[in-house]
Coordinates of C-alpha atoms in Angstrom, one line a residue:
M1 CA 32.5 -14.2 19.4
L2 CA 28.7 -13.9 20.1
A3 CA 26.9 -16.8 21.7
Q4 CA 24.6 -18.9 19.6
Q5 CA 21.1 -17.3 19.5
S6 CA 18.4 -19.7 20.7
C7 CA 14.7 -19.5 21.5
P8 CA 12.4 -21.4 23.9
I9 CA 10.1 -24.1 22.7
P10 CA 6.6 -24.7 24.2
A11 CA 6.0 -28.1 25.8
N12 CA 3.0 -28.7 23.5
E13 CA 4.9 -27.7 20.4
P14 CA 3.8 -30.5 18.0
E15 CA 0.1 -29.8 18.9
R16 CA 0.7 -26.1 18.6
I17 CA 2.2 -26.4 15.1
A18 CA -0.7 -28.6 14.0
R19 CA -3.1 -25.9 15.3
V20 CA -1.3 -23.2 13.4
R21 CA -1.4 -25.1 10.2
S22 CA -5.1 -26.1 10.6
F23 CA -6.0 -22.4 10.0
D24 CA -4.6 -22.7 6.4
I25 CA -3.2 -19.1 6.6
L26 CA 0.5 -19.5 6.3
D27 CA 1.9 -17.8 3.1
T28 CA -1.5 -16.4 2.1
P29 CA -1.8 -12.9 0.6
P30 CA -2.6 -9.8 2.7
E31 CA -6.2 -9.4 3.9
I32 CA -8.1 -6.3 4.8
E33 CA -9.2 -7.4 8.3
F34 CA -5.6 -8.1 9.5
D35 CA -4.1 -5.1 7.9
A36 CA -6.7 -2.9 9.5
L37 CA -6.0 -4.3 12.9
T38 CA -2.3 -3.8 12.4
R39 CA -2.8 -0.1 11.5
V40 CA -5.1 0.4 14.5
V41 CA -2.6 -1.1 17.0
A42 CA 0.3 0.9 15.5
H43 CA -1.8 4.1 15.9
A44 CA -3.1 3.2 19.3
F45 CA 0.4 2.8 20.7
N46 CA 2.2 5.3 18.4
A47 CA 4.5 2.6 17.3
P48 CA 6.5 2.7 14.0
I49 CA 6.3 -1.1 13.7
A50 CA 3.4 -3.4 14.2
V51 CA 2.8 -7.0 13.1
V52 CA 0.3 -9.8 13.2
A53 CA 2.5 -12.9 13.1
L54 CA 2.1 -16.7 13.2
M55 CA 4.9 -18.9 14.6
D56 CA 5.7 -21.8 12.3
S57 CA 8.1 -24.6 13.2
D58 CA 11.2 -22.7 12.1
R59 CA 10.0 -19.2 11.2
L60 CA 7.9 -16.3 12.3
W61 CA 5.6 -15.4 9.3
F62 CA 3.9 -12.1 9.1
K63 CA 0.2 -12.2 8.1
S64 CA 0.3 -8.4 8.3
R65 CA 3.1 -6.0 8.9
L66 CA 3.6 -2.2 9.2
G67 CA 7.1 -0.7 9.2
L68 CA 8.9 -4.0 8.3
D69 CA 10.1 -4.9 4.8
V70 CA 10.6 -8.7 5.4
P71 CA 7.8 -11.2 5.1
Q72 CA 9.2 -13.5 7.8
L73 CA 12.0 -14.0 10.3
D74 CA 14.1 -17.0 11.5
R75 CA 12.4 -18.3 14.6
K76 CA 15.7 -18.2 16.5
I77 CA 15.8 -14.4 16.4
A78 CA 12.1 -13.7 16.7
F79 CA 11.0 -11.9 19.9
C80 CA 7.6 -13.5 19.4
A81 CA 9.1 -16.9 20.1
H82 CA 9.4 -15.8 23.7
A83 CA 5.9 -14.2 23.7
I84 CA 4.1 -17.4 22.9
M85 CA 5.5 -19.0 26.0
T86 CA 3.1 -17.0 28.2
P87 CA -0.4 -17.5 26.6
D88 CA -2.2 -15.6 29.3
A89 CA -0.1 -12.4 29.3
P90 CA 1.8 -10.1 27.0
L91 CA 5.6 -10.1 26.8
V92 CA 6.9 -6.5 27.3
I93 CA 10.6 -5.6 27.0
E94 CA 10.9 -1.9 27.6
D95 CA 14.6 -1.9 26.6
L96 CA 15.7 -4.9 24.5
A97 CA 19.4 -3.8 24.7
G98 CA 19.1 -4.2 28.5
D99 CA 17.7 -7.7 28.5
A100 CA 20.2 -10.6 28.6
R101 CA 18.0 -12.7 26.3
F102 CA 18.1 -10.1 23.5
I103 CA 21.2 -8.1 23.8
I104 CA 23.0 -10.2 21.2
N105 CA 20.0 -10.5 18.9
P106 CA 21.0 -9.2 15.5
L107 CA 17.8 -7.2 15.3
V108 CA 19.0 -5.3 18.4
S109 CA 22.8 -5.2 18.0
R110 CA 22.6 -4.4 14.3
A111 CA 20.2 -2.6 12.0
P112 CA 17.3 -1.9 12.5
H113 CA 18.6 -1.6 16.1
L114 CA 15.2 -2.4 17.7
R115 CA 14.9 -1.4 21.4
F116 CA 11.3 -2.0 22.4
Y117 CA 8.9 -4.9 22.0
A118 CA 5.4 -5.7 23.3
G119 CA 3.6 -8.8 22.0
A120 CA 0.3 -10.4 23.0
P121 CA -0.1 -14.0 22.2
L122 CA -2.9 -15.2 19.8
V123 CA -4.5 -18.0 21.7
D124 CA -7.0 -20.3 20.1
D125 CA -9.9 -22.0 21.9
S126 CA -7.8 -25.0 22.8
G127 CA -5.3 -22.8 24.6
H128 CA -2.5 -22.9 22.0
A129 CA -0.5 -19.8 21.3
L130 CA -0.4 -19.5 17.5
G131 CA 1.5 -16.3 17.2
T132 CA 1.3 -12.7 18.3
I133 CA 0.1 -9.2 17.6
A134 CA 3.1 -7.0 18.5
V135 CA 4.2 -3.4 18.5
I136 CA 8.0 -2.6 18.2
D137 CA 10.1 0.6 18.4
T138 CA 13.6 1.7 17.8
R139 CA 13.8 3.5 21.1
P140 CA 13.1 2.3 24.7
R141 CA 9.8 3.2 26.1
P142 CA 7.5 2.4 29.1
F143 CA 4.4 0.3 28.7
N144 CA 1.9 0.5 31.6
D145 CA -0.8 -1.9 32.8
A146 CA -3.6 -0.2 30.9
Q147 CA -1.6 -0.5 27.6
R148 CA -1.0 -4.2 28.3
K149 CA -4.7 -4.8 28.7
I150 CA -5.4 -3.0 25.5
L151 CA -2.8 -5.1 23.6
M152 CA -4.4 -8.3 25.0
D153 CA -7.8 -7.0 23.8
C154 CA -6.3 -6.5 20.3
S155 CA -5.0 -10.1 20.4
R156 CA -8.5 -11.3 21.0
L157 CA -9.8 -9.3 18.1
V158 CA -7.2 -10.9 15.8
M159 CA -8.2 -14.4 17.1
T160 CA -11.8 -13.6 16.3
A161 CA -10.8 -12.7 12.8
L162 CA -8.7 -15.8 12.4
Q163 CA -11.5 -18.1 13.7
G164 CA -14.0 -16.4 11.4
R165 CA -11.7 -16.9 8.4
R166 CA -11.3 -20.5 9.3
R167 CA -15.1 -21.1 9.6
A168 CA -15.6 -19.4 6.2
L169 CA -13.0 -21.7 4.6
L170 CA -14.6 -24.8 6.2
L171 CA -18.1 -23.8 4.9
E172 CA -16.7 -23.1 1.4
R173 CA -15.1 -26.5 1.4
L174 CA -18.2 -28.3 2.6
A175 CA -20.2 -26.6 -0.1
M176 CA -17.8 -27.9 -2.8
T177 CA -17.2 -31.4 -1.4
D178 CA -19.3 -34.6 -1.8
Y179 CA -20.4 -35.5 1.7
L180 CA -20.1 -39.3 1.2
T181 CA -16.9 -39.8 -0.8
G182 CA -15.0 -36.6 0.1
L183 CA -14.4 -35.9 -3.6
P184 CA -15.1 -32.6 -5.2
N185 CA -18.8 -32.3 -6.0
R186 CA -20.3 -31.0 -9.3
V187 CA -19.9 -27.3 -8.2
Q188 CA -16.1 -27.7 -7.7
F189 CA -15.9 -29.9 -10.8
D190 CA -17.6 -27.3 -13.0
Q191 CA -15.1 -24.7 -11.7
A192 CA -12.2 -27.1 -12.5
M193 CA -13.6 -27.6 -16.0
A194 CA -13.9 -23.9 -16.6
T195 CA -10.3 -23.4 -15.6
E196 CA -9.1 -26.1 -17.8
M197 CA -11.1 -24.8 -20.8
Q198 CA -9.7 -21.3 -20.3
H199 CA -6.1 -22.7 -20.1
A200 CA -6.6 -24.8 -23.2
Q201 CA -7.9 -21.8 -25.2
R202 CA -5.0 -19.6 -24.1
S203 CA -2.2 -22.2 -24.5
G204 CA -3.6 -24.2 -27.4
K205 CA -3.0 -27.4 -25.4
P206 CA -5.7 -30.0 -25.0
F207 CA -7.0 -31.5 -21.8
S208 CA -8.8 -34.8 -21.2
L209 CA -12.2 -35.5 -19.7
L210 CA -13.2 -39.0 -18.5
C211 CA -16.8 -39.7 -17.4
L212 CA -17.9 -42.9 -15.9
D213 CA -20.9 -44.5 -14.1
L214 CA -21.2 -47.9 -12.3
D215 CA -22.9 -50.7 -14.2
G216 CA -25.2 -52.7 -12.0
F217 CA -25.0 -50.2 -9.1
K218 CA -28.8 -50.2 -8.5
G219 CA -28.6 -54.0 -8.1
V220 CA -26.1 -53.5 -5.2
N221 CA -28.5 -51.2 -3.4
D222 CA -31.4 -53.5 -4.0
Q223 CA -29.7 -56.7 -2.9
F224 CA -27.4 -55.5 -0.2
G225 CA -28.8 -52.2 1.0
H226 CA -27.8 -48.6 0.7
A227 CA -25.0 -48.9 3.3
A228 CA -23.2 -51.4 0.9
G229 CA -23.9 -49.1 -2.0
D230 CA -22.3 -46.2 -0.1
E231 CA -19.2 -48.3 0.5
V232 CA -19.0 -49.1 -3.2
L233 CA -19.1 -45.4 -4.0
C234 CA -16.4 -44.7 -1.4
E235 CA -14.2 -47.5 -2.7
V236 CA -14.5 -46.1 -6.3
A237 CA -13.5 -42.7 -5.0
R238 CA -10.5 -44.1 -3.2
R239 CA -9.3 -45.9 -6.4
L240 CA -9.8 -42.9 -8.5
Q241 CA -7.8 -40.7 -6.1
R242 CA -4.9 -43.2 -6.2
Q243 CA -4.6 -42.8 -10.0
L244 CA -4.6 -39.0 -10.0
R245 CA -1.6 -37.0 -11.0
L246 CA -0.7 -33.6 -9.6
G247 CA -3.3 -31.2 -11.1
D248 CA -5.9 -33.8 -12.0
T249 CA -9.4 -33.5 -10.5
A250 CA -11.7 -36.4 -9.8
A251 CA -15.3 -35.6 -8.8
R252 CA -18.6 -37.3 -7.9
L253 CA -21.2 -35.7 -10.1
G254 CA -24.1 -37.4 -8.4
G255 CA -25.5 -40.9 -7.9
D256 CA -23.1 -43.4 -9.4
E257 CA -21.6 -40.8 -11.8
F258 CA -17.9 -39.8 -11.6
A259 CA -15.6 -37.7 -13.8
I260 CA -12.0 -36.9 -14.1
V261 CA -10.5 -33.9 -15.8
T262 CA -6.8 -34.0 -16.6

């Protein structure tokens, strides 16, 4: 009977998982930048399999993959689970069948009978290994120091793409969020309205729109100051959010005007 497959866990695992999820990339569709990097690394190392992967709490999820049919793997059998343990160097296993850690791994002992793995960790600016860029083969092969350096360079390119994507998402959210209350602003509300109108036209089902403003709000500002007025707006936003159902959108349209589409 085969021994139970297990994998190492980084000492900073809770923080590492939080960093992975802060990139909002898990389970997203393929993207040109990452697919291009995967093709480049596969060609550079003449490897039949190449992946850009993120390590979640219980799975290895592939943002991009070449030569693999599955979108993710159980973390317990993922070679990359070992690669993230050394953030400053690649993990290279020239013959997986000759390594005690992997000889019983089902990816090695059964189809697809993998024999070679080289993975460089994707390390963010806080030093957490989020995942890997890796090349894999079905035959053993050598991997010299120059190749290791190139693979590490590729991991830095992937991190540059990940961080650029994250910044773009943040800017997009800021552009569509009211800075004071954190609610969607008019831009995001208009988009939600357009979506609801299109859905209503297609389905024949109605939707509801609630608009409100705050009576006497100017008096609050005049008597107690703008800081107090801001707190009133934030409290209104909190109360609206507590009443929302899944799929509802509450927004601050400007000043003391709010709206809900449901």
